[in-house]
PDB file of C-alpha atoms in Angstrom:
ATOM      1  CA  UNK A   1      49.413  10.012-101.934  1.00 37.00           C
ATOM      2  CA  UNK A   2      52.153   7.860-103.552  1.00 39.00           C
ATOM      3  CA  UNK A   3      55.635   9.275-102.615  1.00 38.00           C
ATOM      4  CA  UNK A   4      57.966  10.270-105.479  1.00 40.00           C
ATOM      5  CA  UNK A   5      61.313   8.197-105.236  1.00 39.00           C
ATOM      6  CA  UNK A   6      63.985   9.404-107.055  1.00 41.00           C
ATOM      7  CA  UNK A   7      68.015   8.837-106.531  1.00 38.00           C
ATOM      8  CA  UNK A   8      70.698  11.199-106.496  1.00 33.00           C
ATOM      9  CA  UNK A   9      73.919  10.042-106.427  1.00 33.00           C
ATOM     10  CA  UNK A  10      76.884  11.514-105.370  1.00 28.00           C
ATOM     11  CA  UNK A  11      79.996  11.460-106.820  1.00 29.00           C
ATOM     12  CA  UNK A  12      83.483  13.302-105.410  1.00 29.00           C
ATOM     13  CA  UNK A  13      87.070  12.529-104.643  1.00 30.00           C
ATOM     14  CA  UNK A  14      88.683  11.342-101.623  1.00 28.00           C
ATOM     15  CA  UNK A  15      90.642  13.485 -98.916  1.00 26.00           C
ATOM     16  CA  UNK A  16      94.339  11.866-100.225  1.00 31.00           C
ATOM     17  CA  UNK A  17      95.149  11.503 -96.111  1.00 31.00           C
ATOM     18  CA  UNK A  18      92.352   9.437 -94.730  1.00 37.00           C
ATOM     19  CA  UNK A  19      92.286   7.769 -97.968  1.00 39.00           C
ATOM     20  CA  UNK A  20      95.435   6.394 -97.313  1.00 48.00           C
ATOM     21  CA  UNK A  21      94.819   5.350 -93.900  1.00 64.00           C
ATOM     22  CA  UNK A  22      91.883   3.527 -95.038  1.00 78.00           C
ATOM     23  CA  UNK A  23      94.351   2.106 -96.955  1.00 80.00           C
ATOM     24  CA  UNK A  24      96.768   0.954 -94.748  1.00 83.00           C
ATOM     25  CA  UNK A  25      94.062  -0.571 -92.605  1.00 84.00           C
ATOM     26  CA  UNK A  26      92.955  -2.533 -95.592  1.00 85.00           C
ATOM     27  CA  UNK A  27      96.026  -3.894 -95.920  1.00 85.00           C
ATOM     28  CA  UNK A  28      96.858  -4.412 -92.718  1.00 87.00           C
ATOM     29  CA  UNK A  29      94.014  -6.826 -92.710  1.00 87.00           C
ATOM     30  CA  UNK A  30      94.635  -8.551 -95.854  1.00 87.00           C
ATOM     31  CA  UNK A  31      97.605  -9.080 -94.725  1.00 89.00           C
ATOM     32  CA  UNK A  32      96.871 -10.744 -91.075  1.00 88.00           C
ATOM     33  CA  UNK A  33      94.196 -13.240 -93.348  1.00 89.00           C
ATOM     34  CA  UNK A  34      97.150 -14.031 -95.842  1.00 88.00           C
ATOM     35  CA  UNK A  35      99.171 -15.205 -93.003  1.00 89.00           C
ATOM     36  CA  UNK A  36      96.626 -17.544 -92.100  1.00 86.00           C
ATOM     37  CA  UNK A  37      96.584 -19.123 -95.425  1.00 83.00           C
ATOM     38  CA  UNK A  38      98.887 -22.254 -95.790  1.00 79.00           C
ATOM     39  CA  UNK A  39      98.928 -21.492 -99.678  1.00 81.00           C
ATOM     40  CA  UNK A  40      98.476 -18.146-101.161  1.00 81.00           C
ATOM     41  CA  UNK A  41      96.942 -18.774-104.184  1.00 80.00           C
ATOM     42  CA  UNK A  42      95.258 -15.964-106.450  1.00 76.00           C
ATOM     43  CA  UNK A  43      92.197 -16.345-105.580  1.00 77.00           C
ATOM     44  CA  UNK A  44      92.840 -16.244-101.962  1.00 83.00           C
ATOM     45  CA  UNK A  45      94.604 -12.877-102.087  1.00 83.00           C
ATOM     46  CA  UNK A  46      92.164 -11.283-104.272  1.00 78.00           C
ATOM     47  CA  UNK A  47      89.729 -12.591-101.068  1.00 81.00           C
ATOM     48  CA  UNK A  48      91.506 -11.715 -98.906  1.00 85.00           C
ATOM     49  CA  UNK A  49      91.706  -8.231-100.254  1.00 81.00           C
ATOM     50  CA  UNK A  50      88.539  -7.052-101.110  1.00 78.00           C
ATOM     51  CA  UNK A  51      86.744  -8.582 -98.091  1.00 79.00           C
ATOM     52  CA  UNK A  52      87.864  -6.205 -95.364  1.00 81.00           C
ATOM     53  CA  UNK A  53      88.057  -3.435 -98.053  1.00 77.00           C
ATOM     54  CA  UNK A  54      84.020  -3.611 -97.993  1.00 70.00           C
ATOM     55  CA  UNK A  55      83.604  -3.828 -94.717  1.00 74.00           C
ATOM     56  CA  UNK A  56      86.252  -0.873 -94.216  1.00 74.00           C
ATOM     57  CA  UNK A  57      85.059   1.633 -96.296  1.00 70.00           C
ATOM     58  CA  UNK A  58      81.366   1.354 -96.097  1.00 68.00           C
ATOM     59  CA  UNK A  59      81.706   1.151 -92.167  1.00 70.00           C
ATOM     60  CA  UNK A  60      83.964   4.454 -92.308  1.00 68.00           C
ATOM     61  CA  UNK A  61      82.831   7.242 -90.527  1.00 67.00           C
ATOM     62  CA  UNK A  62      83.756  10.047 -92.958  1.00 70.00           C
ATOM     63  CA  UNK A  63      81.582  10.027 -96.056  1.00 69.00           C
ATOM     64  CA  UNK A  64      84.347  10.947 -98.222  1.00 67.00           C
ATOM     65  CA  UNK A  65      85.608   7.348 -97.729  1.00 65.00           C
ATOM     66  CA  UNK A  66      82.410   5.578 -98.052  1.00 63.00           C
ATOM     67  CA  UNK A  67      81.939   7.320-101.346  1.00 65.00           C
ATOM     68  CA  UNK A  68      85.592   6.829-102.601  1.00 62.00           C
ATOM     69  CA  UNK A  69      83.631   3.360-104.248  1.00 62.00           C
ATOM     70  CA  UNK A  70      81.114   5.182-106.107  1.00 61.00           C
ATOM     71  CA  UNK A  71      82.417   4.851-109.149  1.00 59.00           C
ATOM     72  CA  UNK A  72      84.293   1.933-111.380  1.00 56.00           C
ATOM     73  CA  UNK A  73      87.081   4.209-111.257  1.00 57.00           C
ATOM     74  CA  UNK A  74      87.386   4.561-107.395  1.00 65.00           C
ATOM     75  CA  UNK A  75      86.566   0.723-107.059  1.00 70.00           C
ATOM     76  CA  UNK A  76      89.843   0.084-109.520  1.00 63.00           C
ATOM     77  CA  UNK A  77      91.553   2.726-107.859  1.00 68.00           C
ATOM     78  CA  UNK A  78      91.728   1.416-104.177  1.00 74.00           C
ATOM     79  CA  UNK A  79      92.053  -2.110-105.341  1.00 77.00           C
ATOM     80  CA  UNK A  80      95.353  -0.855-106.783  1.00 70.00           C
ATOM     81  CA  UNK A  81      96.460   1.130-103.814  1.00 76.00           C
ATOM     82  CA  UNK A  82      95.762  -1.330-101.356  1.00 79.00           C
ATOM     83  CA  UNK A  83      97.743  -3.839-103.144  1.00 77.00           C
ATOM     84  CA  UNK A  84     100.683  -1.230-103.480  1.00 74.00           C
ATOM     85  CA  UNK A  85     100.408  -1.184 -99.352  1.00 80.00           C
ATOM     86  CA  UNK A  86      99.992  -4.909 -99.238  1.00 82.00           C
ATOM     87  CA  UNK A  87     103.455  -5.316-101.575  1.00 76.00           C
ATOM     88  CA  UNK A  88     105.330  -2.843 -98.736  1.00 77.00           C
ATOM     89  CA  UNK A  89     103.778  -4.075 -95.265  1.00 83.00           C
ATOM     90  CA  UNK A  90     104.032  -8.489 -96.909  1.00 86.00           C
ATOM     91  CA  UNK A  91     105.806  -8.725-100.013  1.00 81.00           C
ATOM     92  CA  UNK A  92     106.382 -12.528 -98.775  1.00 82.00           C
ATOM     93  CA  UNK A  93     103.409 -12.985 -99.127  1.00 78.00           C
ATOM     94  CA  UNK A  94     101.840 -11.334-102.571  1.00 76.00           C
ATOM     95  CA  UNK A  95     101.696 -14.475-105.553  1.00 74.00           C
ATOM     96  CA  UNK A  96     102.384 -13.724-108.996  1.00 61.00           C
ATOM     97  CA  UNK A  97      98.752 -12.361-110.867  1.00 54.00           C
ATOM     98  CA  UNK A  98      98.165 -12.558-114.520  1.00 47.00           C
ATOM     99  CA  UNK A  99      96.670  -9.458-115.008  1.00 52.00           C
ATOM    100  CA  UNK A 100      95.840 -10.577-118.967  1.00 73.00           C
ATOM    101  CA  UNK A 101      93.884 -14.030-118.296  1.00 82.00           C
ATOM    102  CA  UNK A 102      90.864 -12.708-120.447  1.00 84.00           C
ATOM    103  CA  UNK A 103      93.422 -12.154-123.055  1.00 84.00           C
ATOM    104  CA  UNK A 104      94.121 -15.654-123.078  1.00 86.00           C
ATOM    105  CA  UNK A 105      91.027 -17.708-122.191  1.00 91.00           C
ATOM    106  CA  UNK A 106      88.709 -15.205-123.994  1.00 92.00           C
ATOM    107  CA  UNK A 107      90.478 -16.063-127.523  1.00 92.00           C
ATOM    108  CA  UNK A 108      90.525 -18.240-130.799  1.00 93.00           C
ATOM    109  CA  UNK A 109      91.536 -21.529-130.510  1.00 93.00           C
ATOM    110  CA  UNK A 110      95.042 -22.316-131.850  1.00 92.00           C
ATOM    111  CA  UNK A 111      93.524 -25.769-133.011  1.00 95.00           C
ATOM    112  CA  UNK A 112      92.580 -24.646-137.128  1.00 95.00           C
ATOM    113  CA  UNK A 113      89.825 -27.510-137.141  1.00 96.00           C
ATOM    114  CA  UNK A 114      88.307 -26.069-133.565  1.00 96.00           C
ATOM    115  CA  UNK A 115      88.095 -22.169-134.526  1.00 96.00           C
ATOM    116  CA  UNK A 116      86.459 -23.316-138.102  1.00 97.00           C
ATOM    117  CA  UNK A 117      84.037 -25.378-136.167  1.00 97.00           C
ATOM    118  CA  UNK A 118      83.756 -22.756-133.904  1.00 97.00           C
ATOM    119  CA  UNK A 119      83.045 -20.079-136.862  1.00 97.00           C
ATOM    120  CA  UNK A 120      80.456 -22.088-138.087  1.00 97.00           C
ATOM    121  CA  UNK A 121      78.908 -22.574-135.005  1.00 97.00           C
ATOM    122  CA  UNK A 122      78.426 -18.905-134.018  1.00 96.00           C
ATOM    123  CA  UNK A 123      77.152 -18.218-137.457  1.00 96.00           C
ATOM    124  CA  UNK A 124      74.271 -21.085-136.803  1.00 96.00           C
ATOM    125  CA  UNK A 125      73.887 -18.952-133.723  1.00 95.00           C
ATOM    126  CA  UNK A 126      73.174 -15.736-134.991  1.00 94.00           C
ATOM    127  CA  UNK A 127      70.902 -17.146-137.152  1.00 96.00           C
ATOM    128  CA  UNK A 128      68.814 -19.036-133.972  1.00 95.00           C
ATOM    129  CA  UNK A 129      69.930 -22.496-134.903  1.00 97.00           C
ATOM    130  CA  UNK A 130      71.106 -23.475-131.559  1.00 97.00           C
ATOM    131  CA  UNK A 131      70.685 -27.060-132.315  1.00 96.00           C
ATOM    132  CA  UNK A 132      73.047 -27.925-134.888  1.00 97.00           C
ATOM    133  CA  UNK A 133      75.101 -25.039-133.719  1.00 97.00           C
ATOM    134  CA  UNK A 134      75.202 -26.906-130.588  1.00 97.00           C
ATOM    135  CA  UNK A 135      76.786 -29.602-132.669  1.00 97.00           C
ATOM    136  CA  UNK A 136      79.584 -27.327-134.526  1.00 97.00           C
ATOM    137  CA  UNK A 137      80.536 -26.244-130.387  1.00 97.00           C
ATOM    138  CA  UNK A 138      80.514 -29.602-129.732  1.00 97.00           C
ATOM    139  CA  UNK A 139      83.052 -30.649-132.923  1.00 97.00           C
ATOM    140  CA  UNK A 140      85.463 -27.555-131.711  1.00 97.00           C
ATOM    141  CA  UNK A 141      85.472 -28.959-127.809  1.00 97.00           C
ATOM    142  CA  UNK A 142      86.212 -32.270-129.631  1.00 96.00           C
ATOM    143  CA  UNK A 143      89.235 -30.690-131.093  1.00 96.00           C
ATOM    144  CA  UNK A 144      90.174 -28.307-127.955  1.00 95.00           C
ATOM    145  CA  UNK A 145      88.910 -29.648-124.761  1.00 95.00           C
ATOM    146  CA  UNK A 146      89.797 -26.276-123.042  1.00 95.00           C
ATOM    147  CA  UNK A 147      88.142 -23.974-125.685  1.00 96.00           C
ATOM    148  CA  UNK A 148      86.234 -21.174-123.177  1.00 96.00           C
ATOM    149  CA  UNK A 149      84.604 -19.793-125.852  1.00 97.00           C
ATOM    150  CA  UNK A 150      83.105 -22.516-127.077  1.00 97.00           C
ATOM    151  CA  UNK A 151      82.399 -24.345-123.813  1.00 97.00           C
ATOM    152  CA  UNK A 152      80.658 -20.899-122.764  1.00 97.00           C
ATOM    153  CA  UNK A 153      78.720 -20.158-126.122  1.00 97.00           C
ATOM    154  CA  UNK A 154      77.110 -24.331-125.355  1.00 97.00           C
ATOM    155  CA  UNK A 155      75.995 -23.210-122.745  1.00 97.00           C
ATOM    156  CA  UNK A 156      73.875 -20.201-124.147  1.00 97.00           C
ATOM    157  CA  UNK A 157      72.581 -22.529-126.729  1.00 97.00           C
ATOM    158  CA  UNK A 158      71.274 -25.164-123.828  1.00 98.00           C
ATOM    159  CA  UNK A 159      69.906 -22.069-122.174  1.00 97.00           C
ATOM    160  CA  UNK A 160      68.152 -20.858-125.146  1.00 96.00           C
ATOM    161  CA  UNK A 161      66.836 -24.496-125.355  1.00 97.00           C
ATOM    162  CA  UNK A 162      65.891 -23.846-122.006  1.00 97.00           C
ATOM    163  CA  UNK A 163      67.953 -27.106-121.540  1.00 97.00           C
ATOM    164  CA  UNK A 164      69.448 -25.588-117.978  1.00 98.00           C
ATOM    165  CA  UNK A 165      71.177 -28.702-117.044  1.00 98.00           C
ATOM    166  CA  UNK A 166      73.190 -28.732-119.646  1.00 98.00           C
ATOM    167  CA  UNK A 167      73.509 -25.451-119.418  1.00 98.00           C
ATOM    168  CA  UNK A 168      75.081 -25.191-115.839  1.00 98.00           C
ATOM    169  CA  UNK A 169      77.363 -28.281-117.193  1.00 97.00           C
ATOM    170  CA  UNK A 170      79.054 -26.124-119.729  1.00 98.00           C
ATOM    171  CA  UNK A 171      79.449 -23.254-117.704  1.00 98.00           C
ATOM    172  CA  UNK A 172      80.546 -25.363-114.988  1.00 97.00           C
ATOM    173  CA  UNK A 173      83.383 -27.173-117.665  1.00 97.00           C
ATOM    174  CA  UNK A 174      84.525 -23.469-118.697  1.00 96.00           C
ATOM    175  CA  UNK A 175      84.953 -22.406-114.721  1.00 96.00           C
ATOM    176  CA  UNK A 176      86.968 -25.605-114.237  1.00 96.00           C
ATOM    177  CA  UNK A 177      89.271 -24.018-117.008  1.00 94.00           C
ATOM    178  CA  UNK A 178      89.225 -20.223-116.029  1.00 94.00           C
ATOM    179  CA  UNK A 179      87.340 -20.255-112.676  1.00 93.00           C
ATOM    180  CA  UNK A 180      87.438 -16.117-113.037  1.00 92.00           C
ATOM    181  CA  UNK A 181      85.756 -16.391-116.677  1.00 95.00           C
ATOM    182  CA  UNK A 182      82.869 -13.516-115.801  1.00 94.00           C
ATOM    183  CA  UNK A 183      80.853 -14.754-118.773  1.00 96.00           C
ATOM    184  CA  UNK A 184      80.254 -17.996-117.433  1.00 97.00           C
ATOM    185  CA  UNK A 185      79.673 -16.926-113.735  1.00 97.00           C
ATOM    186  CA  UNK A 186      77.365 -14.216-114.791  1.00 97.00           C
ATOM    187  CA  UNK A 187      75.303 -16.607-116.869  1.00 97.00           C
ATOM    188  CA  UNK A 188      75.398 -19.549-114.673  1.00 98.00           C
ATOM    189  CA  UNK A 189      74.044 -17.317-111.666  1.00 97.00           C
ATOM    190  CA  UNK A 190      71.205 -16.587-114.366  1.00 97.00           C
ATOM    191  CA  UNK A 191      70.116 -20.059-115.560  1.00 98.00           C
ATOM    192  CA  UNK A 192      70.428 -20.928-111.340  1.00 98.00           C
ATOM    193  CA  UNK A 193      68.076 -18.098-110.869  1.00 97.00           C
ATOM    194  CA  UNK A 194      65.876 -19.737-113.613  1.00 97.00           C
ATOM    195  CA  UNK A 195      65.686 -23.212-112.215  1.00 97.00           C
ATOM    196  CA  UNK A 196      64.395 -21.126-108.675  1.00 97.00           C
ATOM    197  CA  UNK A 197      67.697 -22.102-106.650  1.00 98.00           C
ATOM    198  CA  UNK A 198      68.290 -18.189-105.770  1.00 97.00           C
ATOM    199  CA  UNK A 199      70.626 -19.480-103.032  1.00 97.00           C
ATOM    200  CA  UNK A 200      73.203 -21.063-105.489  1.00 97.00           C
ATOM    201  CA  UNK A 201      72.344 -18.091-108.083  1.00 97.00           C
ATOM    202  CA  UNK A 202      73.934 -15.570-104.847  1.00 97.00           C
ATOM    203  CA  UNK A 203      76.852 -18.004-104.955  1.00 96.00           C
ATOM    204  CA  UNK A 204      78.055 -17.424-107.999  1.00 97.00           C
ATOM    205  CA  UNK A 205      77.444 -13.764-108.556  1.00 96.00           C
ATOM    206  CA  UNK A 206      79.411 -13.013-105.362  1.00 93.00           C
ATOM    207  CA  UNK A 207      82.145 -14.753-106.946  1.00 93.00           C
ATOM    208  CA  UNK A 208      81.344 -12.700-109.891  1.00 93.00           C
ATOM    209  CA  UNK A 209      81.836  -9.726-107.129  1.00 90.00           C
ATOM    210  CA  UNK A 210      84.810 -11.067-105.539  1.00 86.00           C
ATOM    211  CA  UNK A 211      87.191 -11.672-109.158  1.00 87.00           C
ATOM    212  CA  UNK A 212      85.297  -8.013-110.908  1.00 88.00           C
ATOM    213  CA  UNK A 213      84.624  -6.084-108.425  1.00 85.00           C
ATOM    214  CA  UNK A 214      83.771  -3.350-110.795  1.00 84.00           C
ATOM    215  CA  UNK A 215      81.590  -5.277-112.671  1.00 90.00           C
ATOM    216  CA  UNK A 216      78.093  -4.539-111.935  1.00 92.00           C
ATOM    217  CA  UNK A 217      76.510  -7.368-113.188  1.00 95.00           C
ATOM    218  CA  UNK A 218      77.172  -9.177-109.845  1.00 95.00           C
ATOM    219  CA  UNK A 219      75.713  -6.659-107.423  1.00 94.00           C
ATOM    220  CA  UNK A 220      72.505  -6.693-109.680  1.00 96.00           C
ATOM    221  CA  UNK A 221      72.193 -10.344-110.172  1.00 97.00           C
ATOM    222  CA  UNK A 222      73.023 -11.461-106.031  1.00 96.00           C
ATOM    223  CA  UNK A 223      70.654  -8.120-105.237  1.00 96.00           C
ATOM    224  CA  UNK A 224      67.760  -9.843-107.254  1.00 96.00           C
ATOM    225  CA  UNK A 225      68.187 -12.514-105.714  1.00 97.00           C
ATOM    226  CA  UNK A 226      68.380 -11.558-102.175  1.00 97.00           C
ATOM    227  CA  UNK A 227      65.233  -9.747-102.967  1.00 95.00           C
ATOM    228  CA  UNK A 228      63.098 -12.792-104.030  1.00 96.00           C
ATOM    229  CA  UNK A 229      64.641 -14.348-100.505  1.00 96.00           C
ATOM    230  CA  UNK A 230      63.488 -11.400 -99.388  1.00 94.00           C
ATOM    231  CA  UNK A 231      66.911 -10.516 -97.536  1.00 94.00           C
ATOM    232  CA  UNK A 232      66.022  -6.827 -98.112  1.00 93.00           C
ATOM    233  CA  UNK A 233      69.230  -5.436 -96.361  1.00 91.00           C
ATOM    234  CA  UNK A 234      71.692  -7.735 -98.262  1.00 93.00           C
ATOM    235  CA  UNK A 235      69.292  -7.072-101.581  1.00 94.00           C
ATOM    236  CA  UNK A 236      69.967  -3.429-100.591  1.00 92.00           C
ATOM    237  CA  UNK A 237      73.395  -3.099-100.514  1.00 90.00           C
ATOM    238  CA  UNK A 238      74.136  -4.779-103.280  1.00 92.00           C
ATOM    239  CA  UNK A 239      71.654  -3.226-105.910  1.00 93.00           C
ATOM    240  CA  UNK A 240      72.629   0.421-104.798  1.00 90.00           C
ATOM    241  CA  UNK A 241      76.083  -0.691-105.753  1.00 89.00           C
ATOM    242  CA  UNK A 242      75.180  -2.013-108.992  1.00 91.00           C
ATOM    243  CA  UNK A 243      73.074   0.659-109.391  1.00 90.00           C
ATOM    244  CA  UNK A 244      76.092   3.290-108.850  1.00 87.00           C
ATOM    245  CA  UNK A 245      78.090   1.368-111.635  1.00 88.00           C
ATOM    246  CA  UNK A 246      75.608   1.229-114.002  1.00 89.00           C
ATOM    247  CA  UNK A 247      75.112   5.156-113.302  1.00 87.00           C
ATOM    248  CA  UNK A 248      78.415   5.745-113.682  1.00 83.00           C
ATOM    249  CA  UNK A 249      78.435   3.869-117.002  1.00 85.00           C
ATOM    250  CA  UNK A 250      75.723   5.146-118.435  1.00 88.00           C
ATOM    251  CA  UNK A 251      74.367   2.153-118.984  1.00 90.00           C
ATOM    252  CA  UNK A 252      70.446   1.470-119.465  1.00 93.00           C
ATOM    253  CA  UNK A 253      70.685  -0.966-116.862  1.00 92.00           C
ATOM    254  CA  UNK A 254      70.559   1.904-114.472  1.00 91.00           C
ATOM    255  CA  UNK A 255      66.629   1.509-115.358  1.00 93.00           C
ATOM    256  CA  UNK A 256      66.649  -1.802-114.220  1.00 94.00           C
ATOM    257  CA  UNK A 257      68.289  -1.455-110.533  1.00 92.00           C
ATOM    258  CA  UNK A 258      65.912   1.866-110.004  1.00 91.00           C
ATOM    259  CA  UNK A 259      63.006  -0.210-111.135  1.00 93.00           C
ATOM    260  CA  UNK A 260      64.078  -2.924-108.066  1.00 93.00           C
ATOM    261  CA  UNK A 261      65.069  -0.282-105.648  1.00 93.00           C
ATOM    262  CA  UNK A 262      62.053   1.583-106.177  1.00 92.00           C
ATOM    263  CA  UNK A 263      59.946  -1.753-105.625  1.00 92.00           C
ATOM    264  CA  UNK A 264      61.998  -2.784-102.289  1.00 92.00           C
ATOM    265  CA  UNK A 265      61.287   1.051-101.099  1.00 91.00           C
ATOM    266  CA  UNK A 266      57.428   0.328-101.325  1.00 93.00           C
ATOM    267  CA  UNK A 267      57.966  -3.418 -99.608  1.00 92.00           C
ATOM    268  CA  UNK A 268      59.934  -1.574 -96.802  1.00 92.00           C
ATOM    269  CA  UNK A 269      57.747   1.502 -96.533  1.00 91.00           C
ATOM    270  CA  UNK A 270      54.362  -0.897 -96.270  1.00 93.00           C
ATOM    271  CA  UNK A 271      56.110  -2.861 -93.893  1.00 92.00           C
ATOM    272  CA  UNK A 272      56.945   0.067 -91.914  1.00 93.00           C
ATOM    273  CA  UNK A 273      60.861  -0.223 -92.628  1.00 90.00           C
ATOM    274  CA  UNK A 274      61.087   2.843 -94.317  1.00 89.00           C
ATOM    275  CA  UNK A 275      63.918   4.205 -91.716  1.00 89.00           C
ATOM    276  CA  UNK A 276      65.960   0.930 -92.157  1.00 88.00           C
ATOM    277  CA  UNK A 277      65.867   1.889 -96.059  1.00 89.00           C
ATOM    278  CA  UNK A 278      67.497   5.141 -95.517  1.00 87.00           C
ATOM    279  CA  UNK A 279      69.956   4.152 -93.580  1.00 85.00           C
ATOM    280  CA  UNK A 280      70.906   1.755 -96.074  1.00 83.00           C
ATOM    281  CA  UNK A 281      70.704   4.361 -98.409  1.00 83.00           C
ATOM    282  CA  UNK A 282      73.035   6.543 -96.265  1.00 81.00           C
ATOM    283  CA  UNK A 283      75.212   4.171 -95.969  1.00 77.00           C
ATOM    284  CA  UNK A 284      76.002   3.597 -99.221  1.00 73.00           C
ATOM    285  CA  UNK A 285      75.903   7.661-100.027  1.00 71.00           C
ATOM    286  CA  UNK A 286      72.375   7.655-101.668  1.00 72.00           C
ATOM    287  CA  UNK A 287      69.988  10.285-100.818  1.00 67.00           C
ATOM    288  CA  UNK A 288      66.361   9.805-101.213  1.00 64.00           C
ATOM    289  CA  UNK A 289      63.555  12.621-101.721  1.00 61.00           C
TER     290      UNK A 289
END
């Protein structure tokens, strides 16, 4: 008889005084691997932050911790605490973070002749005539060499050409402009996945994980991955996560992650790793009936 597998996920609040020693080891961490750094960029504090937060709270005994990520909110949350910590315990060493670079890179140009080739283009789009919209991109990029928006839409036309290569180039030219773009790292981790190179698909959705961590588009896309390398713990953790988001969201994608969670659950259970999939579970504050 096939066994039922259903998810119930739980959601609650922290206990405000572990929470903030969880905190202040967090940051107590971050800030031992910023000292290492000879430059403290952005990037390397945001790493340096949110690695040993992971490994922190999902390690901590209490389960009030461990389920203080559960939710977008509680991931945004800590990420904010932690850094108000950080700014006490090393204020040397905290750079100056734009918190509004989408507002910038995700815009219209402020070249006239780019945005109306750019108008055009996205019209041609809509319409599924990638190929001479691919040509309107290509007359705004002429105009604006650093347009994200259309370096990133050239790169969904060569996808829907299922041109990859060129794909992954234009995605690649909009990272070199705004390496946190999460458009362009989501969908180059997708056309990777398409060309079979699941390994440099993982790369790029964990630095999808690493600049949103609340995004859950990352979790899903490295956990599908790690499944087809059939990494089952690492394919795991991060599709419960995503899983959580999406749940929290309300998203339809929640259908999606259950679907692949659900299929890993009958891998693991014919391969008589059934235990090792609940204590994954447990860990990440998912219990299964």
């Amino acid at each position: 008889m096939k066994k039922n597998f259903s998810l119930f996920l739980i959601f609650s609040g922290f206990l405000a005084l572990n929470a903030q020693t969880v905190e202040e080891k967090i940051a107590a961490k971050a800030c031992e691997c910023l000292e290492k750094s000879s430059k403290i960029t952005e990037d390397v504090f945001r790493g340096c932050l949110t690695q040993p937060m992971g490994e922190l709270i999902l390690t901590d005994k209490d389960p009030k911790i461990r389920e203080s990520i559960n939710t977008v909110e509680g991931i945004q949350g800590m990420i904010v605490r932690v850094q108000g910590v950080i700014t006490k315990k090393c204020p040397n060493l905290i750079p100056e973070i734009n918190q509004n670079k989408d507002d910038v890179f995700y815009s219209e140009s402020k070249n006239k002749n780019a945005q109306n080739s750019y108008t055009i283009a996205k019209d041609l789009m809509r319409q599924n005539n990638h190929k001479l919209a691919l040509e309107n991109f290509q007359l705004a990029i002429k105009e604006d060499p650093t347009f994200v928006l259309a370096l990133d839409d050239m790169g969904v036309c060569y996808r829907q050409l299922n041109d990859y290569d060129n794909a992954i180039k234009y995605y690649s030219k909009s990272l070199e402009i705004y390496p946190e773009g999460n458009f362009a790292l989501m969908n180059i981790g997708v056309v990777y996945t398409l060309k079979s190179d699941y390994k440099t698909a993982i790369s790029y959705y964990e630095k999808l994980i690493q600049y949103h961590p609340d995004n859950a588009e990352g979790y899903f896309g490295a956990g599908k991955n790690y499944f087809i390398l059939k990494d089952d713990e690492k394919a795991l953790n991060n599709l419960f996560l995503a899983h959580i988001i999406y749940t929290n969201e309300k998203s339809d994608y929640a259908k999606d992650s259950e679907q692949l969670i659900g299929a890993l659950y009958q891998k693991m259970k014919s391969e008589n790793k059934e235990d090792l999939f609940k204590k994954i579970a447990a860990k990440n504050n998912i219990n299964i009936e």
